[in-house]
PDB file of C-alpha atoms in Angstrom:
ATOM      1  CA  MET A   8     231.227 170.131  18.501  1.00 53.00           C
ATOM      2  CA  ASP A   9     234.283 167.815  18.185  1.00 62.00           C
ATOM      3  CA  TRP A  10     232.060 164.808  18.920  1.00 58.00           C
ATOM      4  CA  PHE A  11     229.840 165.750  16.056  1.00 56.00           C
ATOM      5  CA  LYS A  12     232.630 166.233  13.617  1.00 61.00           C
ATOM      6  CA  GLU A  13     234.178 162.905  14.745  1.00 62.00           C
ATOM      7  CA  GLY A  14     230.877 161.197  14.279  1.00 58.00           C
ATOM      8  CA  VAL A  15     230.519 162.518  10.668  1.00 55.00           C
ATOM      9  CA  GLU A  16     234.092 161.577   9.853  1.00 61.00           C
ATOM     10  CA  HIS A  17     233.449 158.105  11.227  1.00 60.00           C
ATOM     11  CA  LEU A  18     230.316 157.731   9.120  1.00 55.00           C
ATOM     12  CA  LEU A  19     232.089 158.848   6.042  1.00 55.00           C
ATOM     13  CA  GLU A  20     234.970 156.434   6.536  1.00 61.00           C
ATOM     14  CA  THR A  21     232.845 153.416   7.347  1.00 59.00           C
ATOM     15  CA  ARG A  22     230.105 154.388   4.861  1.00 56.00           C
ATOM     16  CA  LYS A  23     227.461 153.243   7.341  1.00 57.00           C
ATOM     17  CA  TYR A  24     225.369 156.353   6.963  1.00 50.00           C
ATOM     18  CA  PRO A  25     221.693 156.181   5.685  1.00 56.00           C
ATOM     19  CA  ARG A  26     221.549 156.046   1.904  1.00 58.00           C
ATOM     20  CA  LEU A  27     218.655 156.780  -0.392  1.00 57.00           C
ATOM     21  CA  LYS A  28     219.157 153.517  -2.250  1.00 59.00           C
ATOM     22  CA  ASP A  29     218.753 151.581   1.062  1.00 62.00           C
ATOM     23  CA  ARG A  30     215.664 153.526   1.993  1.00 63.00           C
ATOM     24  CA  LEU A  31     214.078 152.890  -1.413  1.00 60.00           C
ATOM     25  CA  GLU A  32     214.902 149.225  -1.280  1.00 64.00           C
ATOM     26  CA  GLN A  33     213.331 148.974   2.133  1.00 65.00           C
ATOM     27  CA  GLU A  34     210.225 150.671   0.870  1.00 67.00           C
ATOM     28  CA  LEU A  35     210.127 148.224  -2.035  1.00 64.00           C
ATOM     29  CA  ARG A  36     210.394 145.265   0.396  1.00 66.00           C
ATOM     30  CA  GLU A  37     207.517 146.597   2.486  1.00 69.00           C
ATOM     31  CA  ARG A  38     205.435 147.351  -0.607  1.00 69.00           C
ATOM     32  CA  THR A  39     205.975 143.797  -1.956  1.00 68.00           C
ATOM     33  CA  ARG A  40     204.994 142.212   1.377  1.00 69.00           C
ATOM     34  CA  LYS A  41     201.923 144.469   1.673  1.00 70.00           C
ATOM     35  CA  ASN A  42     200.791 143.667  -1.914  1.00 71.00           C
ATOM     36  CA  TYR A  43     201.151 139.932  -1.717  1.00 72.00           C
ATOM     37  CA  ALA A  44     201.760 138.594   1.806  1.00 71.00           C
ATOM     38  CA  ASP A  45     199.453 140.713   3.948  1.00 74.00           C
ATOM     39  CA  ARG A  46     196.213 140.414   2.010  1.00 78.00           C
ATOM     40  CA  LEU A  47     194.167 138.068  -0.084  1.00 86.00           C
ATOM     41  CA  LEU A  48     194.280 138.646  -3.856  1.00 87.00           C
ATOM     42  CA  THR A  49     191.165 138.619  -5.910  1.00 90.00           C
ATOM     43  CA  ALA A  50     190.847 136.344  -9.038  1.00 93.00           C
ATOM     44  CA  GLU A  51     190.504 139.487 -11.168  1.00 91.00           C
ATOM     45  CA  GLU A  52     193.808 140.723  -9.887  1.00 89.00           C
ATOM     46  CA  ILE A  53     195.517 137.461 -10.713  1.00 92.00           C
ATOM     47  CA  LEU A  54     193.974 137.533 -14.212  1.00 91.00           C
ATOM     48  CA  GLN A  55     195.750 140.847 -14.845  1.00 87.00           C
ATOM     49  CA  TRP A  56     199.264 139.248 -14.369  1.00 88.00           C
ATOM     50  CA  ASP A  57     201.228 138.929 -17.528  1.00 84.00           C
ATOM     51  CA  PHE A  58     201.569 135.182 -17.159  1.00 89.00           C
ATOM     52  CA  ASP A  59     199.368 132.147 -16.421  1.00 93.00           C
ATOM     53  CA  PRO A  60     200.039 131.220 -12.743  1.00 95.00           C
ATOM     54  CA  LEU A  61     198.645 127.629 -13.219  1.00 94.00           C
ATOM     55  CA  THR A  62     201.384 127.078 -15.816  1.00 95.00           C
ATOM     56  CA  VAL A  63     204.225 129.057 -14.348  1.00 94.00           C
ATOM     57  CA  PHE A  64     204.011 128.031 -10.674  1.00 96.00           C
ATOM     58  CA  TYR A  65     203.800 124.317 -11.456  1.00 96.00           C
ATOM     59  CA  ASP A  66     206.675 124.356 -13.825  1.00 96.00           C
ATOM     60  CA  THR A  67     209.529 122.926 -11.752  1.00 95.00           C
ATOM     61  CA  SER A  68     212.096 122.966 -14.614  1.00 95.00           C
ATOM     62  CA  LYS A  69     213.171 126.579 -14.065  1.00 93.00           C
ATOM     63  CA  PRO A  70     215.751 127.266 -11.306  1.00 94.00           C
ATOM     64  CA  VAL A  71     214.906 129.683  -8.433  1.00 94.00           C
ATOM     65  CA  GLY A  72     217.147 132.030  -6.483  1.00 92.00           C
ATOM     66  CA  VAL A  73     218.811 131.529  -3.208  1.00 92.00           C
ATOM     67  CA  ARG A  74     216.498 134.049  -1.496  1.00 91.00           C
ATOM     68  CA  TYR A  75     213.416 132.240  -2.914  1.00 93.00           C
ATOM     69  CA  ARG A  76     214.698 128.887  -1.603  1.00 94.00           C
ATOM     70  CA  GLU A  77     215.097 130.302   1.915  1.00 93.00           C
ATOM     71  CA  LEU A  78     211.618 131.778   1.887  1.00 92.00           C
ATOM     72  CA  ALA A  79     210.045 128.684   0.530  1.00 94.00           C
ATOM     73  CA  THR A  80     211.695 126.430   3.010  1.00 94.00           C
ATOM     74  CA  ARG A  81     210.833 128.675   5.964  1.00 93.00           C
ATOM     75  CA  GLN A  82     207.181 128.994   4.854  1.00 94.00           C
ATOM     76  CA  LEU A  83     206.729 125.234   4.450  1.00 95.00           C
ATOM     77  CA  GLN A  84     208.251 124.617   7.902  1.00 93.00           C
ATOM     78  CA  ASN A  85     205.786 127.119   9.363  1.00 93.00           C
ATOM     79  CA  GLN A  86     202.781 125.532   7.593  1.00 93.00           C
ATOM     80  CA  PHE A  87     203.882 121.978   8.470  1.00 93.00           C
ATOM     81  CA  PRO A  88     205.463 122.211  11.994  1.00 91.00           C
ATOM     82  CA  HIS A  89     205.399 118.372  12.461  1.00 90.00           C
ATOM     83  CA  LEU A  90     207.250 117.726   9.205  1.00 91.00           C
ATOM     84  CA  ARG A  91     210.727 116.136   9.542  1.00 91.00           C
ATOM     85  CA  SER A  92     213.367 118.346   8.044  1.00 91.00           C
ATOM     86  CA  THR A  93     214.949 115.384   6.091  1.00 92.00           C
ATOM     87  CA  TYR A  94     211.626 114.676   4.425  1.00 93.00           C
ATOM     88  CA  LEU A  95     211.149 118.391   3.593  1.00 93.00           C
ATOM     89  CA  LYS A  96     214.628 118.507   2.011  1.00 94.00           C
ATOM     90  CA  ARG A  97     213.707 115.475  -0.220  1.00 94.00           C
ATOM     91  CA  ILE A  98     210.422 117.112  -1.312  1.00 95.00           C
ATOM     92  CA  LEU A  99     212.108 120.441  -2.037  1.00 96.00           C
ATOM     93  CA  ALA A 100     214.862 118.745  -4.062  1.00 95.00           C
ATOM     94  CA  ALA A 101     212.364 116.619  -6.042  1.00 96.00           C
ATOM     95  CA  ASN A 102     210.400 119.791  -7.017  1.00 96.00           C
ATOM     96  CA  ASN A 103     213.511 121.978  -7.657  1.00 96.00           C
ATOM     97  CA  PHE A 104     212.554 124.086  -4.572  1.00 96.00           C
ATOM     98  CA  HIS A 105     209.326 125.314  -6.209  1.00 97.00           C
ATOM     99  CA  PHE A 106     206.957 126.326  -3.449  1.00 97.00           C
ATOM    100  CA  VAL A 107     203.408 125.547  -4.790  1.00 97.00           C
ATOM    101  CA  PRO A 108     204.230 122.044  -5.989  1.00 97.00           C
ATOM    102  CA  CYS A 109     205.841 121.165  -2.657  1.00 96.00           C
ATOM    103  CA  LEU A 110     202.860 122.674  -0.793  1.00 96.00           C
ATOM    104  CA  ARG A 111     200.252 120.714  -2.713  1.00 96.00           C
ATOM    105  CA  LEU A 112     202.135 117.419  -2.333  1.00 94.00           C
ATOM    106  CA  LEU A 113     202.496 117.954   1.434  1.00 94.00           C
ATOM    107  CA  GLN A 114     198.805 118.745   1.758  1.00 94.00           C
ATOM    108  CA  THR A 115     198.005 115.251   0.334  1.00 93.00           C
ATOM    109  CA  LEU A 116     199.754 113.580   3.271  1.00 90.00           C
ATOM    110  CA  ASP A 117     197.765 112.109   6.259  1.00 87.00           C
ATOM    111  CA  TRP A 118     198.712 114.232   9.250  1.00 81.00           C
ATOM    112  CA  THR A 119     196.339 112.387  11.608  1.00 80.00           C
ATOM    113  CA  LYS A 120     198.736 109.458  12.214  1.00 78.00           C
ATOM    114  CA  PRO A 121     202.499 108.971  12.430  1.00 80.00           C
ATOM    115  CA  GLY A 122     204.482 108.416   9.176  1.00 81.00           C
ATOM    116  CA  PRO A 123     207.990 108.580   7.779  1.00 85.00           C
ATOM    117  CA  TYR A 124     207.388 112.346   7.392  1.00 86.00           C
ATOM    118  CA  TYR A 125     205.893 112.995  10.782  1.00 83.00           C
ATOM    119  CA  LYS A 126     207.670 113.987  13.996  1.00 85.00           C
ATOM    120  CA  ARG A 127     206.041 114.505  17.355  1.00 80.00           C
ATOM    121  CA  GLN A 128     207.858 117.549  18.459  1.00 83.00           C
ATOM    122  CA  GLN A 129     206.530 120.585  16.741  1.00 83.00           C
ATOM    123  CA  SER A 130     208.938 123.034  15.170  1.00 83.00           C
ATOM    124  CA  PRO A 131     208.645 126.569  16.473  1.00 85.00           C
ATOM    125  CA  PHE A 132     207.144 129.211  14.218  1.00 84.00           C
ATOM    126  CA  ALA A 133     209.699 131.488  12.625  1.00 81.00           C
ATOM    127  CA  GLU A 134     209.134 134.819  10.851  1.00 83.00           C
ATOM    128  CA  LEU A 135     210.025 134.927   7.158  1.00 79.00           C
ATOM    129  CA  PRO A 136     213.328 136.679   6.407  1.00 73.00           C
ATOM    130  CA  SER A 137     212.886 140.450   5.808  1.00 70.00           C
ATOM    131  CA  GLU A 138     214.478 140.254   2.326  1.00 70.00           C
ATOM    132  CA  SER A 139     211.953 140.819  -0.440  1.00 74.00           C
ATOM    133  CA  ASP A 140     211.526 138.281  -3.252  1.00 85.00           C
ATOM    134  CA  GLU A 141     208.550 139.182  -5.465  1.00 85.00           C
ATOM    135  CA  PRO A 142     208.341 135.854  -7.370  1.00 89.00           C
ATOM    136  CA  PHE A 143     207.981 134.010  -4.018  1.00 92.00           C
ATOM    137  CA  TYR A 144     205.478 136.344  -2.533  1.00 91.00           C
ATOM    138  CA  ARG A 145     203.338 136.207  -5.681  1.00 91.00           C
ATOM    139  CA  GLU A 146     203.356 132.432  -5.479  1.00 94.00           C
ATOM    140  CA  LEU A 147     202.604 132.469  -1.796  1.00 93.00           C
ATOM    141  CA  ALA A 148     199.605 134.820  -2.455  1.00 93.00           C
ATOM    142  CA  PHE A 149     198.361 132.565  -5.257  1.00 95.00           C
ATOM    143  CA  SER A 150     198.596 129.450  -3.172  1.00 95.00           C
ATOM    144  CA  ARG A 151     196.076 130.917  -0.672  1.00 94.00           C
ATOM    145  CA  VAL A 152     193.378 131.538  -3.293  1.00 94.00           C
ATOM    146  CA  GLU A 153     194.177 128.932  -5.955  1.00 95.00           C
ATOM    147  CA  ARG A 154     190.930 127.040  -5.501  1.00 95.00           C
ATOM    148  CA  GLU A 155     188.854 130.198  -5.657  1.00 95.00           C
ATOM    149  CA  PHE A 156     190.819 131.332  -8.725  1.00 95.00           C
ATOM    150  CA  LYS A 157     190.122 128.029 -10.537  1.00 96.00           C
ATOM    151  CA  ASP A 158     186.414 128.239  -9.684  1.00 96.00           C
ATOM    152  CA  TYR A 159     186.275 131.822 -10.957  1.00 96.00           C
ATOM    153  CA  VAL A 160     187.999 130.882 -14.248  1.00 95.00           C
ATOM    154  CA  ASP A 161     185.651 127.916 -14.711  1.00 96.00           C
ATOM    155  CA  MET A 162     182.650 130.107 -14.066  1.00 96.00           C
ATOM    156  CA  LYS A 163     183.825 132.796 -16.619  1.00 95.00           C
ATOM    157  CA  THR A 164     184.425 130.017 -19.185  1.00 95.00           C
ATOM    158  CA  ARG A 165     180.929 128.655 -18.794  1.00 96.00           C
ATOM    159  CA  ILE A 166     179.324 132.114 -19.003  1.00 96.00           C
ATOM    160  CA  ARG A 167     181.326 132.845 -22.197  1.00 95.00           C
ATOM    161  CA  GLU A 168     180.329 129.513 -23.770  1.00 95.00           C
ATOM    162  CA  SER A 169     176.674 130.302 -23.046  1.00 96.00           C
ATOM    163  CA  LYS A 170     177.062 133.798 -24.600  1.00 96.00           C
ATOM    164  CA  VAL A 171     178.709 132.286 -27.751  1.00 96.00           C
ATOM    165  CA  GLU A 172     175.769 129.937 -28.177  1.00 96.00           C
ATOM    166  CA  GLU A 173     173.221 132.752 -27.898  1.00 96.00           C
ATOM    167  CA  ALA A 174     175.137 134.893 -30.300  1.00 96.00           C
ATOM    168  CA  ARG A 175     175.477 132.049 -32.805  1.00 95.00           C
ATOM    169  CA  ALA A 176     171.778 131.482 -32.692  1.00 96.00           C
ATOM    170  CA  VAL A 177     171.112 135.090 -33.856  1.00 95.00           C
ATOM    171  CA  GLY A 178     174.179 135.389 -36.148  1.00 95.00           C
ATOM    172  CA  ALA A 179     175.848 137.945 -33.927  1.00 95.00           C
ATOM    173  CA  LEU A 180     179.331 136.354 -33.859  1.00 96.00           C
ATOM    174  CA  LEU A 181     182.400 138.296 -35.318  1.00 96.00           C
ATOM    175  CA  ARG A 182     185.505 137.390 -37.122  1.00 96.00           C
ATOM    176  CA  CYS A 183     189.102 138.397 -36.537  1.00 96.00           C
ATOM    177  CA  ASN A 184     190.847 139.775 -39.587  1.00 95.00           C
ATOM    178  CA  CYS A 185     194.186 138.342 -38.470  1.00 94.00           C
ATOM    179  CA  CYS A 186     193.635 134.806 -37.106  1.00 94.00           C
ATOM    180  CA  PHE A 187     190.188 134.479 -38.761  1.00 95.00           C
ATOM    181  CA  ASP A 188     188.590 133.036 -35.642  1.00 94.00           C
ATOM    182  CA  GLU A 189     184.793 133.314 -36.494  1.00 94.00           C
ATOM    183  CA  GLU A 190     183.351 132.689 -33.020  1.00 94.00           C
ATOM    184  CA  LEU A 191     184.096 135.982 -31.254  1.00 96.00           C
ATOM    185  CA  LEU A 192     181.814 138.033 -29.065  1.00 96.00           C
ATOM    186  CA  VAL A 193     181.791 141.838 -29.286  1.00 95.00           C
ATOM    187  CA  GLU A 194     183.643 141.928 -25.969  1.00 94.00           C
ATOM    188  CA  ASP A 195     186.374 139.770 -27.459  1.00 95.00           C
ATOM    189  CA  THR A 196     187.250 142.282 -30.204  1.00 96.00           C
ATOM    190  CA  VAL A 197     188.645 145.777 -30.872  1.00 96.00           C
ATOM    191  CA  GLU A 198     188.915 147.899 -33.936  1.00 96.00           C
ATOM    192  CA  CYS A 199     191.737 149.914 -35.556  1.00 95.00           C
ATOM    193  CA  LEU A 200     191.041 153.495 -36.477  1.00 95.00           C
ATOM    194  CA  GLY A 201     190.032 152.200 -39.932  1.00 94.00           C
ATOM    195  CA  GLN A 202     187.273 150.116 -38.265  1.00 95.00           C
ATOM    196  CA  HIS A 203     188.868 146.724 -39.068  1.00 96.00           C
ATOM    197  CA  THR A 204     187.917 144.130 -36.378  1.00 96.00           C
ATOM    198  CA  PHE A 205     190.494 141.942 -34.620  1.00 97.00           C
ATOM    199  CA  CYS A 206     190.497 139.662 -31.541  1.00 96.00           C
ATOM    200  CA  LYS A 207     192.229 141.138 -28.505  1.00 95.00           C
ATOM    201  CA  GLU A 208     194.759 138.320 -28.393  1.00 95.00           C
ATOM    202  CA  CYS A 209     195.999 139.046 -31.927  1.00 96.00           C
ATOM    203  CA  VAL A 210     196.319 142.879 -31.130  1.00 96.00           C
ATOM    204  CA  ARG A 211     198.071 141.959 -27.914  1.00 94.00           C
ATOM    205  CA  ARG A 212     200.626 139.767 -29.622  1.00 94.00           C
ATOM    206  CA  GLY A 213     201.151 142.349 -32.363  1.00 94.00           C
ATOM    207  CA  MET A 214     201.763 145.085 -29.787  1.00 94.00           C
ATOM    208  CA  ASP A 215     204.281 142.818 -27.875  1.00 90.00           C
ATOM    209  CA  VAL A 216     206.191 142.426 -31.159  1.00 92.00           C
ATOM    210  CA  ALA A 217     206.070 146.162 -31.876  1.00 91.00           C
ATOM    211  CA  ILE A 218     207.342 147.002 -28.410  1.00 87.00           C
ATOM    212  CA  GLY A 219     210.137 144.518 -28.888  1.00 85.00           C
ATOM    213  CA  GLN A 220     211.103 146.380 -32.012  1.00 88.00           C
ATOM    214  CA  GLY A 221     211.210 149.714 -30.145  1.00 85.00           C
ATOM    215  CA  LYS A 222     207.907 150.938 -31.465  1.00 90.00           C
ATOM    216  CA  THR A 223     205.123 152.717 -29.464  1.00 91.00           C
ATOM    217  CA  THR A 224     202.326 152.234 -31.964  1.00 93.00           C
ATOM    218  CA  LEU A 225     200.703 149.307 -33.869  1.00 94.00           C
ATOM    219  CA  GLU A 226     199.488 149.522 -37.414  1.00 94.00           C
ATOM    220  CA  CYS A 227     196.357 147.670 -38.605  1.00 95.00           C
ATOM    221  CA  MET A 228     197.143 144.110 -39.678  1.00 93.00           C
ATOM    222  CA  SER A 229     194.707 144.429 -42.687  1.00 92.00           C
ATOM    223  CA  ASP A 230     196.478 144.876 -45.983  1.00 89.00           C
ATOM    224  CA  GLY A 231     196.190 148.376 -47.393  1.00 89.00           C
ATOM    225  CA  CYS A 232     194.810 150.059 -44.267  1.00 93.00           C
ATOM    226  CA  GLY A 233     197.786 151.709 -42.645  1.00 90.00           C
ATOM    227  CA  ARG A 234     195.752 153.101 -39.709  1.00 95.00           C
ATOM    228  CA  GLU A 235     196.791 152.522 -36.129  1.00 95.00           C
ATOM    229  CA  PHE A 236     195.063 151.351 -32.993  1.00 95.00           C
ATOM    230  CA  SER A 237     194.225 154.174 -30.531  1.00 93.00           C
ATOM    231  CA  LEU A 238     195.919 154.367 -27.170  1.00 91.00           C
ATOM    232  CA  GLN A 239     192.538 153.750 -25.555  1.00 90.00           C
ATOM    233  CA  THR A 240     192.167 150.560 -27.531  1.00 93.00           C
ATOM    234  CA  LEU A 241     195.577 149.411 -26.502  1.00 93.00           C
ATOM    235  CA  GLN A 242     194.739 150.089 -22.878  1.00 91.00           C
ATOM    236  CA  CYS A 243     191.734 147.655 -23.207  1.00 91.00           C
ATOM    237  CA  VAL A 244     193.937 145.005 -24.739  1.00 93.00           C
ATOM    238  CA  LEU A 245     197.269 145.102 -22.903  1.00 91.00           C
ATOM    239  CA  LYS A 246     197.978 143.934 -19.232  1.00 87.00           C
ATOM    240  CA  PRO A 247     198.342 146.866 -16.793  1.00 84.00           C
ATOM    241  CA  ASN A 248     202.107 146.363 -16.477  1.00 79.00           C
ATOM    242  CA  ALA A 249     202.668 146.287 -20.239  1.00 84.00           C
ATOM    243  CA  PHE A 250     200.406 149.335 -20.855  1.00 87.00           C
ATOM    244  CA  SER A 251     202.243 151.229 -18.071  1.00 83.00           C
ATOM    245  CA  SER A 252     205.570 150.388 -19.781  1.00 83.00           C
ATOM    246  CA  LEU A 253     204.252 151.543 -23.043  1.00 87.00           C
ATOM    247  CA  LEU A 254     203.166 154.918 -21.534  1.00 86.00           C
ATOM    248  CA  LYS A 255     206.633 155.455 -20.017  1.00 82.00           C
ATOM    249  CA  LYS A 256     208.237 154.769 -23.360  1.00 85.00           C
ATOM    250  CA  ILE A 257     205.995 157.266 -25.081  1.00 87.00           C
ATOM    251  CA  GLN A 258     206.657 159.864 -22.432  1.00 82.00           C
ATOM    252  CA  LEU A 259     210.454 159.239 -22.831  1.00 80.00           C
ATOM    253  CA  LEU A 260     210.229 159.721 -26.603  1.00 83.00           C
ATOM    254  CA  GLU A 261     208.321 163.006 -26.039  1.00 82.00           C
ATOM    255  CA  ILE A 262     211.091 164.186 -23.675  1.00 78.00           C
ATOM    256  CA  GLU A 263     213.786 163.311 -26.157  1.00 76.00           C
ATOM    257  CA  ARG A 264     211.963 165.105 -28.967  1.00 79.00           C
ATOM    258  CA  ALA A 265     211.767 168.212 -26.729  1.00 76.00           C
ATOM    259  CA  GLU A 266     215.644 168.453 -27.018  1.00 75.00           C
ATOM    260  CA  ILE A 267     216.051 169.507 -23.403  1.00 76.00           C
ATOM    261  CA  ALA A 268     219.624 170.560 -22.717  1.00 80.00           C
ATOM    262  CA  ASP A 269     221.773 168.189 -20.573  1.00 81.00           C
ATOM    263  CA  LEU A 270     219.054 165.615 -20.405  1.00 80.00           C
ATOM    264  CA  GLU A 271     220.336 162.125 -19.440  1.00 83.00           C
ATOM    265  CA  THR A 272     218.235 158.935 -19.358  1.00 82.00           C
ATOM    266  CA  CYS A 273     218.883 155.621 -17.604  1.00 85.00           C
ATOM    267  CA  PRO A 274     219.834 152.894 -20.041  1.00 83.00           C
ATOM    268  CA  PHE A 275     218.065 150.331 -17.974  1.00 83.00           C
ATOM    269  CA  CYS A 276     214.739 152.041 -17.389  1.00 79.00           C
ATOM    270  CA  SER A 277     212.754 155.169 -18.478  1.00 73.00           C
ATOM    271  CA  PHE A 278     214.045 157.499 -15.639  1.00 79.00           C
ATOM    272  CA  ALA A 279     215.541 160.815 -16.828  1.00 79.00           C
ATOM    273  CA  ALA A 280     217.258 163.830 -15.209  1.00 80.00           C
ATOM    274  CA  ILE A 281     218.942 167.015 -16.159  1.00 80.00           C
ATOM    275  CA  MET A 282     222.715 166.986 -15.470  1.00 84.00           C
ATOM    276  CA  PRO A 283     224.410 170.172 -16.409  1.00 84.00           C
ATOM    277  CA  ASN A 284     227.754 169.350 -14.676  1.00 85.00           C
ATOM    278  CA  GLN A 285     229.794 167.696 -17.450  1.00 83.00           C
ATOM    279  CA  GLU A 286     232.430 166.642 -14.884  1.00 83.00           C
ATOM    280  CA  ASP A 287     229.935 164.254 -13.208  1.00 86.00           C
ATOM    281  CA  LYS A 288     230.436 161.073 -15.241  1.00 84.00           C
ATOM    282  CA  VAL A 289     228.032 158.880 -13.339  1.00 87.00           C
ATOM    283  CA  PHE A 290     224.315 158.838 -13.900  1.00 86.00           C
ATOM    284  CA  ARG A 291     222.436 157.759 -10.695  1.00 85.00           C
ATOM    285  CA  CYS A 292     218.942 156.443 -11.480  1.00 82.00           C
ATOM    286  CA  LEU A 293     216.361 157.250  -8.746  1.00 78.00           C
ATOM    287  CA  ASN A 294     213.698 154.917 -10.100  1.00 76.00           C
ATOM    288  CA  PRO A 295     212.929 152.731  -6.973  1.00 68.00           C
ATOM    289  CA  ASP A 296     212.698 149.570  -9.232  1.00 71.00           C
ATOM    290  CA  CYS A 297     216.096 150.259 -10.870  1.00 76.00           C
ATOM    291  CA  MET A 298     218.524 152.400  -8.768  1.00 77.00           C
ATOM    292  CA  LYS A 299     221.510 151.575 -11.087  1.00 82.00           C
ATOM    293  CA  GLN A 300     224.506 153.764 -11.535  1.00 85.00           C
ATOM    294  CA  THR A 301     225.883 154.027 -15.112  1.00 87.00           C
ATOM    295  CA  CYS A 302     228.579 155.718 -16.990  1.00 88.00           C
ATOM    296  CA  ARG A 303     227.323 158.766 -18.907  1.00 86.00           C
ATOM    297  CA  LEU A 304     229.774 158.131 -21.776  1.00 84.00           C
ATOM    298  CA  CYS A 305     229.303 154.521 -22.541  1.00 85.00           C
ATOM    299  CA  LYS A 306     225.994 153.740 -20.727  1.00 82.00           C
ATOM    300  CA  GLU A 307     227.586 150.728 -19.096  1.00 83.00           C
ATOM    301  CA  PRO A 308     227.399 149.945 -15.301  1.00 80.00           C
ATOM    302  CA  ASP A 309     229.331 152.249 -12.941  1.00 68.00           C
ATOM    303  CA  HIS A 310     232.936 151.350 -13.982  1.00 64.00           C
ATOM    304  CA  VAL A 311     233.835 154.998 -13.439  1.00 50.00           C
ATOM    305  CA  VAL A 312     233.056 154.636  -9.645  1.00 46.00           C
ATOM    306  CA  LEU A 313     234.937 151.287  -9.495  1.00 46.00           C
ATOM    307  CA  GLN A 314     238.003 152.801 -11.151  1.00 48.00           C
ATOM    308  CA  ILE A 315     237.920 155.787  -8.838  1.00 42.00           C
ATOM    309  CA  GLY A 316     237.664 153.409  -5.840  1.00 42.00           C
ATOM    310  CA  ARG A 317     240.621 151.407  -6.972  1.00 42.00           C
ATOM    311  CA  ALA A 318     242.663 154.598  -7.524  1.00 42.00           C
ATOM    312  CA  HIS A 319     242.193 155.500  -3.801  1.00 38.00           C
ATOM    313  CA  VAL A 320     243.033 152.003  -2.492  1.00 38.00           C
TER     314      VAL A 320
END
């Protein structure tokens, strides 16, 4: 069994053994690719995002990361194999490496005849790097269905305008008690537990402010009411990610109120665990989207581990 012992000692010395963090990060990469790269998104899925893709993806003023740049460059090379690399570099630089603006510009070029951007020899197809970058993959997925998404949004706008005209004709339009918009459909509104009517956008903004202040409830915006909006109502108003975050915060508060002995929580997310060993000064978060290690005493990143590492150097 000496070979086994030597193998274990070698792994411990080189630290090249399988780690939970590496496994979870790999699963996250695979999940991201599956969600965005390996299938076509529907327009309704995109509408559930917490930002407007037509605004965000065409805004070239914001910088992008190194991994995003690598993925965007490789994807454009694959989609335009006859494109000269020097021309691609100029296009990328002019658009601050943002994928969709570069893609749409290249699609306007005439690829049926030679030009300053055209080369006869086709570049070989290359697989995208395995590293995950959710912002890029979201943008890539959106680029594949952008036309269908715009058509769907235009259709919904026309349908709503028609409904508003019909409701106006019979006096069925409602008014928001916050922004006082008087041309609302029933489907545009929600009520607090005191039955005051508000548009969904005002409730969404109010809940965003409340969450930013560390709250998990939203009081009615009408003077003198004091009632709240039910959790079911908030679910109808908030985007799925925002509502999921709200539920996690509520669950965390309930756990804290239970006063469970030796309970520790991650300062960067809602993950919690019981740690009875007071000698263990490092909290290891097992949330796949976080995975941070923090000091149990000051809640800062794992300086305890760093200090121990330096002590053994």
